[in-house]
Amino acid sequence: MNATTSVPSAPTRDARAARAAQVARVALVGDRSPNVTAHRRVPVLLEALAARDGLVLDAYWIPTEDAAAEPGAVRGFDAVWALPGSPYRSEAGALAAIRTAREEGVPFLGTCGGFQHTLLEYARHVCGLPDVAHAENDPGAEDLLIAPLACSLVGHEGAVTLAPGSLAEAVLGSGRTVERYHCSYGPGDPAHLETLRRHGLRFSGTDEAGQARVVELPGHPFFLATLFQPELSGDEGRPHPFVRALARAAVERAAARVAAA
């Protein structure tokens, strides 16, 4: 009896699309360093998202200098994650990446330095405040939006209260959380924060002193930024809900992109 070899049929277009839709391309914006704990944790978090949640992310690091040199460097990605590790080598690059995600409806998460630069980008490009500055990047500036904190939050852990009905509360499934920080800069002039609010940003999380710690943009598919670092939360094998929510939004965008192709 002659043995026969079974030749699998070519996958259908629908099958190829289904497999492609399972993988989302994510831009990790920041200047990667082995000295930044959050950066070391990212690969482990990505593995956990795939293993635990079936959320497969094809992640690319985009140095801030590259984001500055190439207009639309994050265009075409399914999500943008502005990571800790400031001062960034290029403030302009970080702001350009955040602006692309905001204007083009790309799911976005900004953490620590990403949060600070999210406020800076919105103030300059939406609120008409082109001269506001970040004290870490421009300590001599007269008009500081991001200023040195009265008490450094490096190594600090604290409670954060989330606004009812906010994206942050919905993602977390609770109105209160305890989070870890590693920063010495945060929102400064309260008048500037009120201007950001009037122009559409929502400060949806505050610390025990009432200081802004979470911001989101209503009407955007997914736009969330935190002064704390969810990368440092708990067990490396169990990503923070905010990280899982970004991954889920990215996978949904990838699926929609493939379906429309």
XYZ file of C-alpha atoms in Angstrom:
261
model
C 0.000 0.000 0.000
C 1.480 3.266 -1.071
C 1.729 5.939 1.545
C 0.298 9.283 0.602
C 1.259 12.680 1.850
C -1.523 14.988 2.873
C -0.972 18.514 1.607
C -2.812 21.065 3.682
C -4.979 23.433 1.731
C -3.994 27.071 1.595
C -5.571 29.098 4.403
C -8.602 31.089 3.440
C -8.583 34.869 3.483
C -10.812 34.812 6.565
C -8.461 32.447 8.388
C -5.442 34.602 7.552
C -7.287 37.697 8.702
C -8.335 36.025 11.957
C -4.739 35.117 12.778
C -3.455 38.563 11.855
C -6.147 40.202 13.948
C -4.845 38.458 17.040
C -1.597 40.440 16.929
C -1.498 44.190 17.545
C 1.452 46.464 16.811
C 2.355 48.681 19.755
C 4.814 51.573 19.819
C 6.762 51.801 23.072
C 7.851 55.435 23.151
C 10.818 56.140 25.374
C 14.585 55.926 25.615
C 15.098 52.303 26.600
C 17.519 51.757 29.469
C 18.419 48.757 31.637
C 18.533 51.176 34.567
C 14.794 51.915 34.372
C 12.834 49.268 36.261
C 9.672 49.875 34.235
C 11.587 49.221 31.008
C 12.899 45.912 32.325
C 9.389 44.864 33.257
C 7.764 45.565 29.896
C 8.896 42.349 28.128
C 7.625 40.269 31.042
C 4.308 42.107 31.002
C 3.944 41.513 27.271
C 4.547 37.791 27.770
C 1.970 37.710 30.560
C -0.618 39.494 28.424
C -0.225 36.833 25.745
C -0.184 33.875 28.156
C -2.903 34.961 30.586
C -5.201 37.086 28.463
C -4.559 36.007 24.882
C -3.585 39.594 24.022
C -0.616 39.326 21.687
C 1.341 42.534 21.158
C 4.112 43.008 18.620
C 6.000 45.764 20.394
C 8.560 48.168 18.905
C 10.654 50.593 20.912
C 10.591 54.084 19.409
C 13.346 56.303 20.876
C 12.164 59.856 21.356
C 14.879 61.154 19.032
C 13.507 58.902 16.270
C 9.993 60.152 16.959
C 11.271 63.707 16.538
C 13.206 62.980 13.355
C 10.460 61.086 11.558
C 7.030 62.757 11.346
C 4.303 60.275 12.144
C 6.788 57.736 13.557
C 3.994 56.010 15.479
C 1.444 56.240 12.683
C 0.172 52.802 11.667
C 0.536 51.294 15.133
C -2.468 49.882 16.970
C -1.472 51.532 20.262
C 1.084 53.948 21.682
C 2.561 53.604 25.169
C 4.623 56.574 26.410
C 6.820 55.016 29.070
C 8.706 56.308 32.121
C 12.348 57.267 31.936
C 12.346 61.038 31.637
C 14.039 63.339 30.996
C 13.540 62.057 27.471
C 16.356 62.686 25.017
C 13.847 64.541 22.843
C 10.904 66.357 24.389
C 9.689 67.180 20.875
C 9.690 63.511 19.899
C 7.666 62.469 22.930
C 5.136 65.226 22.274
C 4.880 64.312 18.580
C 4.078 60.677 19.386
C 1.436 61.648 21.944
C -0.110 64.145 19.531
C -0.394 61.526 16.780
C -2.144 59.105 19.135
C -4.506 61.814 20.358
C -5.415 63.271 16.971
C -5.691 59.973 15.095
C -7.668 58.026 17.710
C -4.910 55.525 18.446
C -5.241 53.802 21.853
C -2.795 55.512 24.201
C -1.334 54.972 27.647
C 1.126 57.406 29.222
C 2.868 56.521 32.477
C 4.965 58.747 34.755
C 6.961 60.842 32.255
C 4.307 59.887 29.708
C 1.654 61.483 31.943
C 3.686 64.659 32.348
C 4.239 65.010 28.604
C 0.588 64.228 27.887
C -0.379 67.352 29.829
C 2.346 69.348 28.100
C 1.236 68.239 24.620
C -2.410 69.073 25.301
C -1.605 72.452 26.807
C 0.549 73.504 23.860
C -1.482 72.114 20.973
C -5.075 72.282 22.208
C -5.185 74.966 24.884
C -3.087 77.601 23.128
C -0.342 77.646 25.757
C 2.794 77.287 23.598
C 5.199 78.567 26.256
C 4.340 76.228 29.126
C 7.281 74.080 30.110
C 8.436 71.020 32.009
C 10.864 71.903 34.807
C 12.916 68.756 34.285
C 13.550 69.756 30.659
C 13.683 73.530 31.105
C 14.340 74.410 34.758
C 14.742 78.106 33.997
C 11.353 78.492 32.308
C 9.015 81.124 33.681
C 5.748 79.303 32.956
C 5.866 75.783 34.366
C 3.057 73.324 33.736
C 5.103 70.436 35.156
C 6.990 71.488 38.272
C 9.116 69.876 40.991
C 6.904 68.156 43.536
C 6.990 69.528 47.080
C 7.763 65.973 48.193
C 9.466 63.563 45.817
C 7.436 60.476 44.947
C 10.488 58.334 44.159
C 9.764 54.971 45.773
C 6.470 56.240 47.179
C 3.242 54.251 47.350
C -0.108 55.923 47.832
C -3.855 55.717 47.445
C -5.576 57.099 44.346
C -9.304 57.868 44.202
C -10.973 57.503 40.807
C -13.923 59.575 39.622
C -17.267 57.751 39.313
C -18.151 57.002 35.703
C -14.605 57.572 34.456
C -12.706 55.296 32.097
C -10.152 54.714 34.848
C -12.814 53.527 37.292
C -14.426 51.288 34.677
C -11.115 49.670 33.789
C -10.084 49.141 37.392
C -13.524 48.031 38.549
C -13.091 50.065 41.719
C -13.066 53.665 42.868
C -9.842 53.348 44.819
C -6.412 51.865 44.223
C -2.963 51.928 45.810
C -0.174 52.606 43.340
C 3.599 53.010 43.157
C 5.459 56.082 41.939
C 8.989 56.915 40.893
C 9.026 60.609 40.033
C 9.940 64.036 41.334
C 7.811 66.149 38.967
C 4.084 66.611 38.545
C 1.328 69.065 37.625
C 2.057 72.553 38.844
C -0.039 75.718 38.415
C -3.692 74.890 39.270
C -4.847 77.588 36.840
C -3.259 75.702 33.977
C -4.964 72.475 35.044
C -8.301 74.286 35.013
C -7.542 75.437 31.466
C -6.866 71.820 30.464
C -10.212 70.824 31.993
C -12.074 73.541 30.119
C -10.572 72.268 26.890
C -11.757 68.712 27.423
C -9.229 66.766 29.498
C -10.661 64.934 32.494
C -8.591 64.545 35.647
C -10.147 61.303 36.802
C -7.807 60.250 39.592
C -6.430 62.149 42.585
C -4.188 61.336 45.507
C -5.125 61.813 49.158
C -4.215 65.521 48.934
C -6.447 66.004 45.898
C -3.555 66.271 43.439
C -4.129 65.054 39.858
C -2.702 61.600 39.266
C -4.820 60.211 36.377
C -6.027 61.954 33.234
C -8.172 60.773 30.324
C -9.706 62.208 27.158
C -13.461 61.604 26.792
C -14.540 60.789 23.262
C -11.230 59.151 22.349
C -11.311 55.356 21.802
C -8.801 54.876 24.657
C -6.655 57.658 26.077
C -5.368 57.341 29.637
C -2.304 58.621 31.483
C -1.085 58.146 35.065
C 1.623 59.825 37.118
C 2.117 56.515 38.932
C 3.753 53.561 37.219
C 1.387 50.627 36.610
C 4.443 48.751 35.286
C 5.555 48.389 38.918
C 2.251 47.013 40.157
C 2.269 43.707 42.020
C 3.291 40.482 40.347
C 5.084 40.807 36.993
C 2.961 37.927 35.718
C -0.285 39.794 36.345
C -0.308 43.055 34.373
C -2.061 46.078 35.863
C -5.654 46.552 34.609
C -4.627 49.751 32.799
C -1.968 47.846 30.857
C -4.437 45.059 30.024
C -6.981 47.651 28.888
C -4.451 49.240 26.517
C -3.606 45.807 25.113
C -7.283 44.970 24.632
C -7.917 48.281 22.864
C -4.912 47.640 20.616
C -6.088 44.153 19.671
C -9.574 45.460 18.906
C -8.099 48.174 16.678
C -5.935 45.595 14.905
C -8.958 43.385 14.282
C -10.916 46.312 12.845
C -7.967 47.294 10.653
C -7.626 43.776 9.247
C -11.374 43.458 8.675
C -11.380 46.715 6.727
C -8.391 45.722 4.555
